[in-house]
mmCIF file of C-alpha atoms in Angstrom:
data_model
loop_
_atom_site.group_PDB
_atom_site.id
_atom_site.type_symbol
_atom_site.label_atom_id
_atom_site.label_comp_id
_atom_site.label_asym_id
_atom_site.label_seq_id
_atom_site.Cartn_x
_atom_site.Cartn_y
_atom_site.Cartn_z
ATOM 1 C CA MET X 1 -103.710 -50.944 113.592
ATOM 2 C CA SER X 2 -100.179 -52.148 112.900
ATOM 3 C CA TYR X 3 -97.160 -49.869 113.047
ATOM 4 C CA ASP X 4 -96.466 -50.355 109.318
ATOM 5 C CA ILE X 5 -99.966 -49.203 108.333
ATOM 6 C CA VAL X 6 -99.697 -46.116 110.526
ATOM 7 C CA LYS X 7 -96.237 -45.459 109.083
ATOM 8 C CA ALA X 8 -97.582 -45.712 105.522
ATOM 9 C CA LEU X 9 -100.384 -43.256 106.345
ATOM 10 C CA HIS X 10 -97.789 -40.950 107.926
ATOM 11 C CA VAL X 11 -95.619 -41.023 104.799
ATOM 12 C CA ILE X 12 -98.622 -40.339 102.544
ATOM 13 C CA SER X 13 -99.614 -37.378 104.712
ATOM 14 C CA VAL X 14 -96.070 -36.026 104.752
ATOM 15 C CA ILE X 15 -95.827 -36.255 100.960
ATOM 16 C CA ALA X 16 -99.022 -34.225 100.561
ATOM 17 C CA TRP X 17 -97.868 -31.658 103.142
ATOM 18 C CA MET X 18 -94.410 -31.335 101.591
ATOM 19 C CA ALA X 19 -95.882 -30.896 98.120
ATOM 20 C CA GLY X 20 -97.740 -27.868 99.431
ATOM 21 C CA LEU X 21 -94.775 -26.518 101.404
ATOM 22 C CA LEU X 22 -92.671 -26.682 98.248
ATOM 23 C CA TYR X 23 -95.296 -25.238 95.891
ATOM 24 C CA LEU X 24 -97.000 -22.510 97.938
ATOM 25 C CA PRO X 25 -93.994 -20.176 98.239
ATOM 26 C CA ARG X 26 -93.433 -20.611 94.499
ATOM 27 C CA LEU X 27 -96.973 -19.338 93.961
ATOM 28 C CA TYR X 28 -96.060 -16.395 96.181
ATOM 29 C CA VAL X 29 -93.117 -15.587 93.897
ATOM 30 C CA TYR X 30 -95.430 -15.417 90.898
ATOM 31 C CA HIS X 31 -98.080 -13.537 92.874
ATOM 32 C CA ALA X 32 -95.552 -10.924 94.045
ATOM 33 C CA GLU X 33 -94.517 -10.385 90.423
ATOM 34 C CA THR X 34 -98.136 -9.709 89.420
ATOM 35 C CA ALA X 35 -99.876 -6.344 89.576
ATOM 36 C CA ILE X 36 -102.410 -5.958 92.407
ATOM 37 C CA GLY X 37 -106.039 -6.217 91.343
ATOM 38 C CA THR X 38 -105.439 -8.081 88.091
ATOM 39 C CA VAL X 39 -107.299 -11.236 87.175
ATOM 40 C CA GLN X 40 -104.028 -13.110 87.503
ATOM 41 C CA ALA X 41 -103.465 -11.792 91.058
ATOM 42 C CA GLU X 42 -106.989 -12.796 92.057
ATOM 43 C CA THR X 43 -106.429 -16.257 90.567
ATOM 44 C CA PHE X 44 -103.267 -16.663 92.654
ATOM 45 C CA LYS X 45 -105.275 -15.768 95.760
ATOM 46 C CA VAL X 46 -107.740 -18.581 95.051
ATOM 47 C CA MET X 47 -104.979 -21.077 94.283
ATOM 48 C CA GLU X 48 -103.021 -20.174 97.421
ATOM 49 C CA ARG X 49 -106.068 -20.345 99.690
ATOM 50 C CA ARG X 50 -107.216 -23.706 98.333
ATOM 51 C CA LEU X 51 -103.745 -25.224 98.501
ATOM 52 C CA LEU X 52 -103.246 -24.120 102.097
ATOM 53 C CA LYS X 53 -106.706 -24.851 103.474
ATOM 54 C CA ALA X 54 -107.793 -27.898 101.467
ATOM 55 C CA ILE X 55 -104.497 -29.778 101.122
ATOM 56 C CA MET X 56 -101.657 -28.502 103.276
ATOM 57 C CA THR X 57 -103.358 -27.959 106.623
ATOM 58 C CA PRO X 58 -105.245 -31.287 106.632
ATOM 59 C CA ALA X 59 -102.061 -33.063 105.506
ATOM 60 C CA MET X 60 -100.035 -31.366 108.271
ATOM 61 C CA ILE X 61 -102.589 -32.396 110.879
ATOM 62 C CA ALA X 62 -102.608 -35.966 109.570
ATOM 63 C CA SER X 63 -98.786 -36.020 109.545
ATOM 64 C CA PHE X 64 -98.685 -35.002 113.198
ATOM 65 C CA LEU X 65 -101.450 -37.421 114.224
ATOM 66 C CA PHE X 66 -99.876 -40.419 112.479
ATOM 67 C CA GLY X 67 -96.406 -39.417 113.714
ATOM 68 C CA ILE X 68 -97.621 -39.211 117.305
ATOM 69 C CA TRP X 69 -99.450 -42.503 116.850
ATOM 70 C CA MET X 70 -96.198 -44.127 115.697
ATOM 71 C CA LEU X 71 -94.423 -42.765 118.774
ATOM 72 C CA ILE X 72 -97.163 -44.187 120.991
ATOM 73 C CA LEU X 73 -96.637 -47.569 119.323
ATOM 74 C CA ALA X 74 -92.823 -47.291 119.605
ATOM 75 C CA PRO X 75 -92.060 -44.911 122.505
ATOM 76 C CA ASP X 76 -88.391 -45.972 122.709
ATOM 77 C CA LEU X 77 -87.792 -43.925 119.545
ATOM 78 C CA LEU X 78 -88.029 -40.759 121.661
ATOM 79 C CA GLY X 79 -84.752 -41.753 123.279
ATOM 80 C CA GLU X 80 -82.907 -41.705 119.963
ATOM 81 C CA PRO X 81 -80.949 -38.520 119.159
ATOM 82 C CA TRP X 82 -81.820 -38.767 115.454
ATOM 83 C CA MET X 83 -85.520 -38.769 116.350
ATOM 84 C CA ILE X 84 -85.149 -35.644 118.474
ATOM 85 C CA ILE X 85 -83.431 -33.877 115.552
ATOM 86 C CA LYS X 86 -86.166 -35.104 113.210
ATOM 87 C CA ILE X 87 -88.905 -33.840 115.528
ATOM 88 C CA LEU X 88 -87.203 -30.442 115.878
ATOM 89 C CA CYS X 89 -87.047 -30.160 112.091
ATOM 90 C CA VAL X 90 -90.728 -31.140 111.852
ATOM 91 C CA PHE X 91 -91.512 -28.262 114.210
ATOM 92 C CA GLY X 92 -89.470 -26.111 111.835
ATOM 93 C CA LEU X 93 -91.731 -27.248 108.983
ATOM 94 C CA ALA X 94 -94.771 -26.407 111.093
ATOM 95 C CA GLY X 95 -93.264 -22.963 111.683
ATOM 96 C CA CYS X 96 -92.831 -22.544 107.923
ATOM 97 C CA HIS X 97 -96.454 -23.599 107.485
ATOM 98 C CA GLY X 98 -97.575 -20.915 109.920
ATOM 99 C CA LEU X 99 -95.389 -18.276 108.291
ATOM 100 C CA PHE X 100 -96.669 -19.255 104.845
ATOM 101 C CA ALA X 101 -100.247 -18.930 106.137
ATOM 102 C CA ARG X 102 -99.445 -15.399 107.333
ATOM 103 C CA MET X 103 -97.853 -14.624 103.963
ATOM 104 C CA ARG X 104 -101.030 -15.826 102.265
ATOM 105 C CA ARG X 105 -103.200 -13.558 104.410
ATOM 106 C CA ASN X 106 -101.001 -10.587 103.518
ATOM 107 C CA LEU X 107 -101.197 -11.363 99.813
ATOM 108 C CA GLU X 108 -104.959 -11.936 100.117
ATOM 109 C CA ASN X 109 -105.195 -8.379 101.512
ATOM 110 C CA ASP X 110 -102.946 -6.981 98.756
ATOM 111 C CA LYS X 111 -100.063 -6.414 101.158
ATOM 112 C CA MET X 112 -96.666 -7.227 99.672
ATOM 113 C CA PRO X 113 -94.251 -7.349 102.631
ATOM 114 C CA TYR X 114 -91.725 -9.519 100.771
ATOM 115 C CA SER X 115 -90.039 -9.273 97.410
ATOM 116 C CA PRO X 116 -90.189 -12.130 94.892
ATOM 117 C CA LYS X 117 -86.564 -12.870 95.826
ATOM 118 C CA ALA X 118 -87.481 -13.257 99.509
ATOM 119 C CA TYR X 119 -90.239 -15.709 98.601
ATOM 120 C CA LYS X 120 -87.673 -17.657 96.544
ATOM 121 C CA VAL X 121 -85.442 -17.911 99.616
ATOM 122 C CA TRP X 122 -88.356 -19.093 101.772
ATOM 123 C CA ASN X 123 -89.094 -21.665 99.078
ATOM 124 C CA GLU X 124 -85.798 -23.380 99.957
ATOM 125 C CA VAL X 125 -86.294 -23.639 103.736
ATOM 126 C CA PRO X 126 -88.752 -26.582 103.677
ATOM 127 C CA THR X 127 -86.428 -28.394 101.260
ATOM 128 C CA LEU X 128 -83.494 -28.074 103.637
ATOM 129 C CA LEU X 129 -85.577 -29.261 106.596
ATOM 130 C CA MET X 130 -86.939 -32.165 104.526
ATOM 131 C CA VAL X 131 -83.419 -33.307 103.623
ATOM 132 C CA ILE X 132 -82.421 -33.360 107.299
ATOM 133 C CA ILE X 133 -85.631 -35.193 108.268
ATOM 134 C CA VAL X 134 -85.208 -37.863 105.595
ATOM 135 C CA PHE X 135 -81.569 -38.448 106.521
ATOM 136 C CA MET X 136 -82.464 -38.759 110.192
ATOM 137 C CA ALA X 137 -85.353 -41.155 109.514
ATOM 138 C CA ILE X 138 -83.520 -43.353 106.994
ATOM 139 C CA VAL X 139 -79.872 -43.264 108.089
ATOM 140 C CA LYS X 140 -80.601 -42.999 111.843
ATOM 141 C CA PRO X 141 -77.090 -41.720 112.593
ATOM 142 C CA ASP X 142 -75.485 -42.770 115.840
ATOM 143 C CA PHE X 143 -74.307 -39.644 117.639
ATOM 144 C CA THR X 144 -72.546 -41.476 120.470
#
């Protein structure tokens, strides 16, 4: 398969993953503002679980697989400083994904360890990482 096809599949996967990373913590804000045991709270649980398990996790896995595949096809990219920064930020997104999964489990079990404001702050972290990733991948700054 050509590099451009793998790259297109990578971008599609990343878009799906990012959509979830941007939306899931917003659902947590609304969920945290809802009384435990209400129909609305139970609906948020279903929405959060489906978003994470049916969309975000498969999209994250696909993003990593296609990204690794691209690096196999173009291994010289690993020597570029911008790529190292991009990869570190991608690991940051994966860390957010894991944290958001833990947040979902807590909410599923009616534990509210964070305030709505804290979820709003976490909602911004993937955005910041995405901005850095896009700039690294498009601008490819020369750090020498």
